[in-house]
Amino acid sequence: MSKKILIYGLAFGSASAALNYIYAATYIYKQGLSINLLMVSLEFLIIPFIGVFLFLKSFKSEQLEQFTFGKAVFMGFFVSVMIGATVSLVSSYFANFDNSYLLAMINYKIDTAKAMALKLNKSAEELKNVIDNTNEAYSNSGIFRFQMVLATGRGLLFSAIISYLLKAKMVSNNDDGTNLRTK
């Protein structure tokens, strides 16, 4: 089953990473809220949800007896972590070898922060903190931390929701696991 987690994680992670790259490459050119919202929701929510759903559906069809709520949540969680790791690795690759898009996005965010700081009468220290935080967020470690935190949270949430919808078997607390019941 670990091979299947890897395959689903890499496949849907690659799709999310491709959207991440498209978003980074077009971010400075497309400033519309609707395009940004569509790209972010596809990359962070829709594609990972579909990946976890298809994995759990496949897991249920192959191993119905072992499809318990806890195991399904655990397995879906790891698919989501694989998706996040794949996006992080692809982002790190572009940050190290073709960082022109990433630098353009960072510069755009910093220029926006400077304009907002002037408009809101922020101090130089506050502006420096925003610039430092922006640079840190788009470093390799910042991208990795963001992707892993996002992947763990959405993995647990999506897996729990999907497991419930697919009617995973529930194991009661007072038996040894041999007496499975469905809810």
C-alpha atoms as one frame of an Amber mdcrd trajectory, in Angstrom:
protein
   0.000   0.000   0.000   2.961   2.345   0.564   3.754   2.127  -3.142   0.220
   3.288  -3.919   0.567   6.214  -1.468   3.746   7.224  -3.259   2.146   6.970
  -6.706  -0.959   8.970  -5.771   1.106  11.513  -3.836   3.524  12.071  -6.696
   0.816  12.185  -9.366  -1.410  14.714  -7.632   1.607  16.513  -6.154   2.946
  16.992  -9.670  -0.372  18.481 -10.767  -0.339  20.841  -7.767   3.302  21.717
  -8.410   2.513  22.515 -12.050  -0.213  24.877 -10.891   2.200  26.376  -8.371
   4.672  27.054 -11.172   2.003  28.526 -13.450   0.828  30.718 -10.587   4.370
  31.927  -9.858   5.059  32.557 -13.550   1.874  34.574 -14.077   1.416  36.142
 -10.633   3.026  39.435 -11.553   1.005  39.663 -14.753  -2.426  38.609 -13.478
  -3.446  40.679 -10.509  -7.140  39.838 -10.639  -8.629  38.395  -7.485 -10.648
  35.766  -9.352  -7.601  34.295 -11.114  -5.573  34.254  -7.902  -8.441  32.639
  -5.994  -8.918  29.998  -8.697  -5.224  29.096  -8.833  -4.836  28.917  -5.055
  -8.007  26.867  -4.536  -7.019  24.434  -7.300  -3.494  23.977  -5.967  -4.215
  23.852  -2.229  -7.717  22.381  -2.030  -9.298  20.831  -5.103  -6.429  18.748
  -6.528  -5.352  17.366  -3.106  -8.986  16.583  -2.231  -9.437  14.666  -5.490
  -6.148  12.814  -4.902  -7.055  11.750  -1.362 -10.591  10.819  -2.452  -9.423
   8.638  -5.350  -6.793   6.969  -3.165  -9.262   6.151  -0.390 -11.859   4.948
  -2.878  -9.242   2.635  -4.413  -8.162   1.468  -0.959 -11.772   0.680  -0.033
 -12.420  -1.282  -3.224  -9.251  -3.375  -2.805  -9.310  -4.003   0.948 -12.852
  -3.576   2.235 -12.210  -5.517   5.463  -9.292  -3.243   6.399 -11.073  -0.011
   5.487 -11.506   1.318   9.018 -11.907   4.972   9.866  -8.542   5.294  11.619
  -6.571   3.508   8.920  -8.295   5.500   6.158  -7.524   8.817   7.869  -3.932
   7.736   8.444  -3.420   6.635   4.829  -5.102   9.737   3.354  -2.953  11.893
   5.618   0.191  10.399   4.103  -1.083  10.943   0.563  -1.558  14.619   1.412
   1.911  14.833   2.950   3.368  13.317  -0.246   1.484  15.926  -2.290   2.900
  18.716  -0.116   6.424  17.274  -0.278   6.248  17.069  -4.072   5.166  20.705
  -4.382   7.903  21.707  -1.940  10.578  19.850  -3.905   9.529  21.342  -7.231
   9.377  24.828  -5.679  12.840  24.336  -4.184  14.175  23.254  -7.563  12.912
  26.425  -9.226  14.117  28.558  -6.313  17.635  27.195  -6.775  17.922  26.887
 -10.557  15.396  29.215 -12.200  14.499  31.787  -9.608  13.482  34.630 -11.936
   9.756  34.020 -11.402  10.182  33.651  -7.673  12.249  36.836  -7.437   9.671
  38.710  -9.522   6.909  37.555  -7.158   8.939  38.501  -4.074   9.711  41.934
  -5.543   6.038  42.417  -6.388   5.011  41.563  -2.826   7.679  43.841  -1.358
   6.669  46.722  -3.652   3.036  46.200  -2.625   4.079  46.181   1.049   6.032
  49.425   0.567   3.041  51.103  -1.089   0.744  49.928   1.709   3.245  51.067
   4.354   3.217  54.580   2.897  -0.553  54.585   2.672  -1.012  53.320   6.260
   1.850  55.390   7.770   3.796  52.338   8.968   7.214  52.761  10.553  10.461
  51.727   8.891  10.829  48.919  11.441   7.396  47.494  10.579   8.197  47.648
   6.870  11.546  45.925   7.477   9.737  43.122   9.352   7.311  42.642   6.446
  10.190  42.510   3.951  12.142  40.034   6.111   9.041  37.847   6.550   8.379
  37.887   2.798  11.961  36.856   2.021  11.797  34.092   4.647   8.437  32.812
   3.384   9.857  32.280  -0.106  13.127  30.678   0.993  13.550  26.915   0.612
  12.897  26.277   4.295   9.935  28.668   4.339   8.338  26.975   1.353   8.921
  23.543   2.893   7.435  24.529   6.276   4.401  26.104   4.627   3.740  23.086
   2.412   4.136  20.589   5.267   1.879  22.492   7.662  -0.711  22.886   4.918
  -0.413  19.220   3.899  -0.844  17.887   7.421  -3.879  20.018   8.167  -5.684
  19.378   4.924  -4.690  15.708   4.967  -6.320  15.087   8.307  -9.408  17.123
   7.466  -9.923  15.747   3.961  -9.234  12.161   5.045 -11.695  12.353   7.911
 -14.416  13.837   5.708 -13.832  11.403   2.855 -13.606   8.394   5.201 -16.935
   9.343   6.714 -18.522   9.831   3.285 -17.167   6.476   2.069 -18.620   4.872
   5.214 -15.409   3.547   6.709 -15.924   0.910   9.387 -15.761   2.109  12.964
 -14.048   0.066  15.661 -15.614   0.458  19.083 -13.363   1.236  22.024 -14.344
  -1.807  24.106 -13.422  -4.604  21.714 -10.158  -5.932  20.355 -10.699  -4.844
  16.740 -12.145  -8.130  15.516 -15.716  -6.919  15.887 -16.078  -4.257  13.223
 -19.282  -2.381  12.829 -20.398   0.184  10.328 -21.972   3.400  11.311
